[in-house]
mmCIF file of C-alpha atoms and ligand atoms in Angstrom:
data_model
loop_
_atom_site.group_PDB
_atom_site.id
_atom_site.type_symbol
_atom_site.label_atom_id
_atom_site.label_comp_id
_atom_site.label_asym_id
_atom_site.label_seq_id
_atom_site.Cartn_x
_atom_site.Cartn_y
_atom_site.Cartn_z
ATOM 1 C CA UNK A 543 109.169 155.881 149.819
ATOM 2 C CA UNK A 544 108.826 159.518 148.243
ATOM 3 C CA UNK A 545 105.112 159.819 147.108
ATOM 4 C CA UNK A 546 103.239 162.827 145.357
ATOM 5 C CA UNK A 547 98.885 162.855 146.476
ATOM 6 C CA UNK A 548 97.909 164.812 143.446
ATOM 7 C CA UNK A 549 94.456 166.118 143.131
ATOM 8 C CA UNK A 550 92.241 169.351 142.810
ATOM 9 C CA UNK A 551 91.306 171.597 145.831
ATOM 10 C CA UNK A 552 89.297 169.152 148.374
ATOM 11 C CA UNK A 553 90.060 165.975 146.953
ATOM 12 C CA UNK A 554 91.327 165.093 150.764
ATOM 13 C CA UNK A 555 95.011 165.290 150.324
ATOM 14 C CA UNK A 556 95.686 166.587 153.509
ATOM 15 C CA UNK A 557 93.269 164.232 154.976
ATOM 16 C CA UNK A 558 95.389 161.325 153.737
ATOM 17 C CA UNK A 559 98.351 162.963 154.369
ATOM 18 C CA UNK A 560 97.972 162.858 157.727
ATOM 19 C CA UNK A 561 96.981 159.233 157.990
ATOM 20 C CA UNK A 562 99.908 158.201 156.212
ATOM 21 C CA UNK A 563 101.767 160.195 158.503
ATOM 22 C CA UNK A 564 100.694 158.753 161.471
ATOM 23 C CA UNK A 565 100.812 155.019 160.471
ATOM 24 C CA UNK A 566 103.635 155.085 158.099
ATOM 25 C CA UNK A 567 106.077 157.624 160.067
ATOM 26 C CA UNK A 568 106.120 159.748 156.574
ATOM 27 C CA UNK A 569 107.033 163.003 156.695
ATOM 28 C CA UNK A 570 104.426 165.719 155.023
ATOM 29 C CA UNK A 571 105.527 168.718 152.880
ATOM 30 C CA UNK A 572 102.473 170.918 152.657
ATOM 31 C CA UNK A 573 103.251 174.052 150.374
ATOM 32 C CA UNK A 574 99.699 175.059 151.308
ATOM 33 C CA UNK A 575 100.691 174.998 154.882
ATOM 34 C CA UNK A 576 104.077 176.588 154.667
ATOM 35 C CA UNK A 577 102.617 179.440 152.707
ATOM 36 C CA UNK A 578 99.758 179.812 155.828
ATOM 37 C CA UNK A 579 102.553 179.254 158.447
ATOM 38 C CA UNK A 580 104.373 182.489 156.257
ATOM 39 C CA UNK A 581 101.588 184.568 156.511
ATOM 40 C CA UNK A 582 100.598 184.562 159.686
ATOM 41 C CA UNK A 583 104.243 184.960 160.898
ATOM 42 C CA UNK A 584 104.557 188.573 158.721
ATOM 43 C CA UNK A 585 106.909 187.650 156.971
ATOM 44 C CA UNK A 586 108.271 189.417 153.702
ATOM 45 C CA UNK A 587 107.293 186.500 151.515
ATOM 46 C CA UNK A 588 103.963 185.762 153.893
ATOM 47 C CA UNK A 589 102.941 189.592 153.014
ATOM 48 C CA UNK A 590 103.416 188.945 149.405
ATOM 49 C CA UNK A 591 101.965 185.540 148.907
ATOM 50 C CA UNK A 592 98.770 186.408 151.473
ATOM 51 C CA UNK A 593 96.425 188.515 148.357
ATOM 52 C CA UNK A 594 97.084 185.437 146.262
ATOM 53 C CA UNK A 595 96.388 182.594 147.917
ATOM 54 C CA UNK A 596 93.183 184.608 149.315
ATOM 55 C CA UNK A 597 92.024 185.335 145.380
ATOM 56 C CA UNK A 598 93.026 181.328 144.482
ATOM 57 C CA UNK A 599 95.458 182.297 142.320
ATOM 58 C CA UNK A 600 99.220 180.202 142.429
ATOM 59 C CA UNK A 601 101.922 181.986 143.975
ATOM 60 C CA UNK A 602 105.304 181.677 142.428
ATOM 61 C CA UNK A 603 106.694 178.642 141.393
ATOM 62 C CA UNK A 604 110.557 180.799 142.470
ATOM 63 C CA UNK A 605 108.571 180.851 146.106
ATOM 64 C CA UNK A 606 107.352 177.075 146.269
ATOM 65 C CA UNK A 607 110.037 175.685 145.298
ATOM 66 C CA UNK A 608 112.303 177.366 147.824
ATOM 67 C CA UNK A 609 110.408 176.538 150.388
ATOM 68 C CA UNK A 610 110.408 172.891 149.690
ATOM 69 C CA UNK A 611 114.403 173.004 148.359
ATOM 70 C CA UNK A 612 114.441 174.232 152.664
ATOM 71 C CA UNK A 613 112.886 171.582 153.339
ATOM 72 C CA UNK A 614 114.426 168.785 151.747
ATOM 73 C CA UNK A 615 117.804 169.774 152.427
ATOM 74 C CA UNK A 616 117.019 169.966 156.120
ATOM 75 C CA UNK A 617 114.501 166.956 156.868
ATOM 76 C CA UNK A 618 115.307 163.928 157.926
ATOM 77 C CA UNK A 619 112.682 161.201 156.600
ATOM 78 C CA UNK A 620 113.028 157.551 157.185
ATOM 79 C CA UNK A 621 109.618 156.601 156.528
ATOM 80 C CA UNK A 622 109.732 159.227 153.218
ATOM 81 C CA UNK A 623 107.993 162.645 152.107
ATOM 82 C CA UNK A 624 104.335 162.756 151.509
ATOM 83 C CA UNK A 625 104.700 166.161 148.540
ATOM 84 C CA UNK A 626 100.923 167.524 149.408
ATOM 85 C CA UNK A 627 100.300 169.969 147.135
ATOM 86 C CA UNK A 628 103.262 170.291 144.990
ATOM 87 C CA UNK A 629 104.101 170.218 143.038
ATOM 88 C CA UNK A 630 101.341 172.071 141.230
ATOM 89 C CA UNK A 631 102.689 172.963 137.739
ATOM 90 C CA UNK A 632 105.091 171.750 135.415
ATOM 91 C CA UNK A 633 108.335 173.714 136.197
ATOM 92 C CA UNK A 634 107.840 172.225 139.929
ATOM 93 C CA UNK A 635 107.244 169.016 138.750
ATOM 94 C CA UNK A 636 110.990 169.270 136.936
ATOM 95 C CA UNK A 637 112.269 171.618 139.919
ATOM 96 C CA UNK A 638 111.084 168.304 142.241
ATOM 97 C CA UNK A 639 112.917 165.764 139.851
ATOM 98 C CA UNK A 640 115.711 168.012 140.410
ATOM 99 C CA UNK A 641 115.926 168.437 144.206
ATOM 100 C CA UNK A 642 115.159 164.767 144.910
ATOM 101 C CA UNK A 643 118.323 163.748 142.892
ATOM 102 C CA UNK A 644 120.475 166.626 144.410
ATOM 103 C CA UNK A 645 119.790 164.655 147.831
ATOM 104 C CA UNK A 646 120.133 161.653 146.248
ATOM 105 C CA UNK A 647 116.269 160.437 146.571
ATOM 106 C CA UNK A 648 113.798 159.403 143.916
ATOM 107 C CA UNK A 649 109.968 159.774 143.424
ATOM 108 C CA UNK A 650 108.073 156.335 144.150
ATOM 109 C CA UNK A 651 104.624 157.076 142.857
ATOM 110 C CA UNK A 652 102.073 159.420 142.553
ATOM 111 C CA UNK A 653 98.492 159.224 143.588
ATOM 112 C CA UNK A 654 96.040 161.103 141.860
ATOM 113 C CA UNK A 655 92.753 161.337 143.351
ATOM 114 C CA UNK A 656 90.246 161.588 141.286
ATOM 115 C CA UNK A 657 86.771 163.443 142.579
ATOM 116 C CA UNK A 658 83.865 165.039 141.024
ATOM 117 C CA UNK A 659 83.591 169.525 140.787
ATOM 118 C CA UNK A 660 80.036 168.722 142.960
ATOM 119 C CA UNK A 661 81.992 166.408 145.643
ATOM 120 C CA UNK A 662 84.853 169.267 145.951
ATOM 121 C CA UNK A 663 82.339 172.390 146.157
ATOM 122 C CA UNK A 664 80.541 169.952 148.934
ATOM 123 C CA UNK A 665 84.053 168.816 151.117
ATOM 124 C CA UNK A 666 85.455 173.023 151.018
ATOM 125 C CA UNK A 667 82.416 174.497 152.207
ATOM 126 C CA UNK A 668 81.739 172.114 154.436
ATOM 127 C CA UNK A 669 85.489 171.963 155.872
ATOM 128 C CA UNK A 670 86.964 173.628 158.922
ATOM 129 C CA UNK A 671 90.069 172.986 160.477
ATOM 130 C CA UNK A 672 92.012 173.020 164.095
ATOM 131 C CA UNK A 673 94.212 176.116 164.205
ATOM 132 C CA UNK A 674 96.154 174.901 166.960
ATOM 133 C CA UNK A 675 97.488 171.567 165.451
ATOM 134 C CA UNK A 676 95.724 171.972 162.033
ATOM 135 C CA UNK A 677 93.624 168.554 161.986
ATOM 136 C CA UNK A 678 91.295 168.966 159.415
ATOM 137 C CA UNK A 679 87.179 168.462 159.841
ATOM 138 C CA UNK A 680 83.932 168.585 157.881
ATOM 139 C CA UNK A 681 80.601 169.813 158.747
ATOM 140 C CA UNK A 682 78.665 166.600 157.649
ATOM 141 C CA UNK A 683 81.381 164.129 156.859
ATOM 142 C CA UNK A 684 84.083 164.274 159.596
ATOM 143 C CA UNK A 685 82.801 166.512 163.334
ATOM 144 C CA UNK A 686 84.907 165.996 166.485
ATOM 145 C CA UNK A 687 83.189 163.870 168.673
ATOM 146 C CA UNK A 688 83.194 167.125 170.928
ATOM 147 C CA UNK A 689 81.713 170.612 169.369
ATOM 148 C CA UNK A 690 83.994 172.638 171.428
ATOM 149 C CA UNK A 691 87.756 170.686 171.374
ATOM 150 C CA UNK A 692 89.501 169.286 168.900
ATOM 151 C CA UNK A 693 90.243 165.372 168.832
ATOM 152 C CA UNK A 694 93.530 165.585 168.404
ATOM 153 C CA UNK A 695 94.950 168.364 170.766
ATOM 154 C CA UNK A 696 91.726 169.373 173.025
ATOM 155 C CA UNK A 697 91.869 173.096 171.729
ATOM 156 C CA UNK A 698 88.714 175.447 170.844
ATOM 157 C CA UNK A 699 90.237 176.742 167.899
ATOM 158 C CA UNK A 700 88.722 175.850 165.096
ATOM 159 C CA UNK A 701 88.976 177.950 161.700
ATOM 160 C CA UNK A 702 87.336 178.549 158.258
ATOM 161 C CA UNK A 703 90.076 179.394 155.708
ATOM 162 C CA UNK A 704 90.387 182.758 153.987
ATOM 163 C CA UNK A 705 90.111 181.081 150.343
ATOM 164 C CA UNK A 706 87.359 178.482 151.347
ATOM 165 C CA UNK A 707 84.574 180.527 149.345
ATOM 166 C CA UNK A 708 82.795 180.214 146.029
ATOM 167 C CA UNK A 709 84.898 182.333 144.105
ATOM 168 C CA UNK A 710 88.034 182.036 145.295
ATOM 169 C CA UNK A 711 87.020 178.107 144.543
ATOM 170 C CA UNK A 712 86.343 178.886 141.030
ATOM 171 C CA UNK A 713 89.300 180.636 140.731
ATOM 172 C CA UNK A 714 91.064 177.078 142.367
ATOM 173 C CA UNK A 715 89.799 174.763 140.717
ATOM 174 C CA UNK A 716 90.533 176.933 137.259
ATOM 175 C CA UNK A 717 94.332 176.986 138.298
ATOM 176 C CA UNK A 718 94.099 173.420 138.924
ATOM 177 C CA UNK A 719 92.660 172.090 135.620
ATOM 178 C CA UNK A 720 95.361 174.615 133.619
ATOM 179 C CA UNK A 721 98.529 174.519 135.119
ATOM 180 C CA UNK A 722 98.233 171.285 137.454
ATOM 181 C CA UNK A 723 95.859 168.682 135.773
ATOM 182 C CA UNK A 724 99.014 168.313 132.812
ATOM 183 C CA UNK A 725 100.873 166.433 135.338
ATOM 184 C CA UNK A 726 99.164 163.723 135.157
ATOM 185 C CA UNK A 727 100.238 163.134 132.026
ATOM 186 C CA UNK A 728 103.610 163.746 133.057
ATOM 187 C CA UNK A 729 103.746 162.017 135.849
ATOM 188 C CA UNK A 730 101.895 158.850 133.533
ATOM 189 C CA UNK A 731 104.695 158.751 130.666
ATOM 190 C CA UNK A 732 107.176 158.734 133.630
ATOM 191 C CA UNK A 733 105.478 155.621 134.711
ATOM 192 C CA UNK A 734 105.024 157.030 138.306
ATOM 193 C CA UNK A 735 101.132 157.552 137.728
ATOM 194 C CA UNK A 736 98.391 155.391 139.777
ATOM 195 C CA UNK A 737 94.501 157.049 139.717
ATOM 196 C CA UNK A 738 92.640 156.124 142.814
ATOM 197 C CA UNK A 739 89.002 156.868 143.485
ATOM 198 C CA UNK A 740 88.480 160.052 145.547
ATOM 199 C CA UNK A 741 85.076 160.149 146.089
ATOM 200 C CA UNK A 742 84.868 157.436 148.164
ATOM 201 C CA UNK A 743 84.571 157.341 152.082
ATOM 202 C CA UNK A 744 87.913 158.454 154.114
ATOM 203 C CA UNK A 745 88.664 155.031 155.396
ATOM 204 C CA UNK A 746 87.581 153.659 151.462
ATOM 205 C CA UNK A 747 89.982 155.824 149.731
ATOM 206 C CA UNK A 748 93.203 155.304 152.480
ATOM 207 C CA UNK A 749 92.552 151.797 151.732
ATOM 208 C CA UNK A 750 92.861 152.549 147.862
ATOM 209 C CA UNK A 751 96.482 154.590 148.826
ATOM 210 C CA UNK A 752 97.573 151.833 150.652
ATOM 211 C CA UNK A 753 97.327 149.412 148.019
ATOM 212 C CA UNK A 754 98.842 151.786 145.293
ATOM 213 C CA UNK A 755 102.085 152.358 147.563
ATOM 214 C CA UNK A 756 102.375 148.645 148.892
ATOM 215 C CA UNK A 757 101.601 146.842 145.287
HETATM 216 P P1 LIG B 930 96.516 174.129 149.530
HETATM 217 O O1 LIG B 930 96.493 174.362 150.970
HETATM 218 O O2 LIG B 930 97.448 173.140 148.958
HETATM 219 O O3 LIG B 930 95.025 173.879 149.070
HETATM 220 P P2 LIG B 930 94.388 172.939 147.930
HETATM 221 O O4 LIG B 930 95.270 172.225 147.000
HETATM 222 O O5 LIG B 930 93.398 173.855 147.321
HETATM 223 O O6 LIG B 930 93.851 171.768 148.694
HETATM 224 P P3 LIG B 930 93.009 171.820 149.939
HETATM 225 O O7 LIG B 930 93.841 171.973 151.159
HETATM 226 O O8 LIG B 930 91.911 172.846 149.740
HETATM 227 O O9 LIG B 930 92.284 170.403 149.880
HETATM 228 P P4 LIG B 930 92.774 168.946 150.236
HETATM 229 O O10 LIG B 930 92.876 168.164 148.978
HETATM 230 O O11 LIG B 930 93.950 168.946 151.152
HETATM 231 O O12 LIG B 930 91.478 168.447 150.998
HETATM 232 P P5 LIG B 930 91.216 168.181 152.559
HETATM 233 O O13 LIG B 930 91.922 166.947 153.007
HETATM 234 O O14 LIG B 930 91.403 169.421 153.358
HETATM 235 O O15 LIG B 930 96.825 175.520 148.754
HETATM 236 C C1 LIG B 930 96.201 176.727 149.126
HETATM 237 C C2 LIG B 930 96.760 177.865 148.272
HETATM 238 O O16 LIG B 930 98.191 178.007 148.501
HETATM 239 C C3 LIG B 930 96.647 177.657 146.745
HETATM 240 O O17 LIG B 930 95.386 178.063 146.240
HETATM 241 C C4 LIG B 930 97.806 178.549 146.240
HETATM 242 O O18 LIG B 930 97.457 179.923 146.295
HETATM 243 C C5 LIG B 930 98.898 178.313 147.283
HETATM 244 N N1 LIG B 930 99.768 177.157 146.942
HETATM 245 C C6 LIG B 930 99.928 176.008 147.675
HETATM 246 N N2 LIG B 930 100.808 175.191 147.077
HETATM 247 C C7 LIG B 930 101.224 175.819 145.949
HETATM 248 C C8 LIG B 930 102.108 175.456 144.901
HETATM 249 N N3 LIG B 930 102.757 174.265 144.910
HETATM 250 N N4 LIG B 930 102.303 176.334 143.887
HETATM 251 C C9 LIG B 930 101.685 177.543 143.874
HETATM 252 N N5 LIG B 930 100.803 177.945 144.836
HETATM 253 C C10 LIG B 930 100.576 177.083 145.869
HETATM 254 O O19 LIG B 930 89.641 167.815 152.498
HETATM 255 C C11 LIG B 930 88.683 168.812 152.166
HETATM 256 C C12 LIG B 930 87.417 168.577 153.034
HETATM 257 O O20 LIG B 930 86.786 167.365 152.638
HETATM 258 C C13 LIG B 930 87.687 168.436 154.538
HETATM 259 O O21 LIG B 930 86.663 169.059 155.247
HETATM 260 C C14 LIG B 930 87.681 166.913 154.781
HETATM 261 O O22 LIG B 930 87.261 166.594 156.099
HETATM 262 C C15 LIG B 930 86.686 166.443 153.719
HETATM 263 N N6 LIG B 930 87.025 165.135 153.163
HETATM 264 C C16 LIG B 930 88.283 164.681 152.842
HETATM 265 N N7 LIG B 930 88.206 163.431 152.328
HETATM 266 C C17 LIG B 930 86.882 163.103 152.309
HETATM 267 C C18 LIG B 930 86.161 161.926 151.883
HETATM 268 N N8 LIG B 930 86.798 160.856 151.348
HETATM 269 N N9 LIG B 930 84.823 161.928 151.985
HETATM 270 C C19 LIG B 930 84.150 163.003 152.507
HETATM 271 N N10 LIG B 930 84.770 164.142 152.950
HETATM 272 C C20 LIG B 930 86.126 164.178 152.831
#
């Protein structure tokens, strides 16, 4: 099963992306986290991506959709692809369509998950995450049971990202509602389109994905 979590910055994508990850054996495809994993390698593209993603702007759909073409051609993914973040305007969403039937796969569904401007200004500035095995935390909603070591992997290494501030969020959550909140039209005349409730608890709204992709 080939699902798409669709949502504004801080809905919890990642969050669920990981569960699904670890109980369905899905692969994720974070264009968020390929673009950080380019930057911080030097990279040609990393160097030219890094000023955007810092000022909340979208980088390229040309770049994006590279990097998940890469991807998709080189993946193996029984359980499917979670597509976390992408795609985020409408020439991805075609560019997607595209790929998927080049290596003969389909889309299943996509979730859109729906939360409030308040709840999302709340969850980013509140959120930090591991930089060793990038498990994702909140100040108020999700601490490791240990200040200094990460759940998952142990490691001190927690980090605030670059683009977690008030006006890079604006900037975001402007990007979002222009160039990515039109595919959920498209994605709903398609007949791929199921809204869940965002703002509920973590455990709350994996229950509400796991009842969109079982039926
Ligand atoms: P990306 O990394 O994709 O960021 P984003 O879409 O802005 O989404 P976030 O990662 O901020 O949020 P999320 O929905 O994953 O929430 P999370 O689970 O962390 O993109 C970053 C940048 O890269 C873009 O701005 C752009 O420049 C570039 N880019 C990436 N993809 C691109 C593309 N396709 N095209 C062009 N440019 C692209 O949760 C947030 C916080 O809330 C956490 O602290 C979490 O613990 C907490 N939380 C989660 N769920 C809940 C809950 N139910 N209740 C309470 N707290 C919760």
């Amino acid at each position: 099963m080939n699902i798409i979590l669709l949502g504004p910055p801080g809905a919890g994508k990642g969050t669920q992306a990981r569960k699904l990850v670890e109980e369905r054996g899905m692969v994720q495809l974070s264009t968020g986290d390929m673009l950080r994993a380019a930057r911080t390698s030097g990279t040609d593209m990393g160097n030219k991506v890094a000023a955007i993603m810092d000022a909340g702007e979208l980088v390229t759909d040309e770049i994006v959709i590279g990097l998940i073409e890469e991807q998709l051609t080189t993946t193996t993914a029984p359980g499917g692809f979670i597509f976390d973040g992408f795609p985020r305007t409408l020439g991805q969403a075609d560019a997607l369509g595209e790929l998927l039937a080049k290596v003969g796969q389909t889309l299943d569904t996509v979730v859109e998950m729906a939360v409030d401007d308040d709840a999302l200004v709340k969850r980013i500035s509140g959120r930090f995450t591991c930089g060793s095995c990038g498990e994702v935390y909140h100040s108020e909603t999700k601490r490791p049971a240990k200040e200094d070591a990460c759940d998952e992997c142990g490691e001190n290494n927690f980090k605030h990202r670059a683009d977690d501030n008030e006006v890079s969020l604006r900037v975001r959550l402007l990007e979002y509602y222009k160039k990515t909140s039109p595919l959920i039209g498209y994605y709903y005349a398609k007949d791929l389109l199921q809204s869940i409730n965002g703002l509920d608890t973590m455990d709350g709204v994996a229950a509400s994905i796991s009842k969109a992709l079982d039926g």
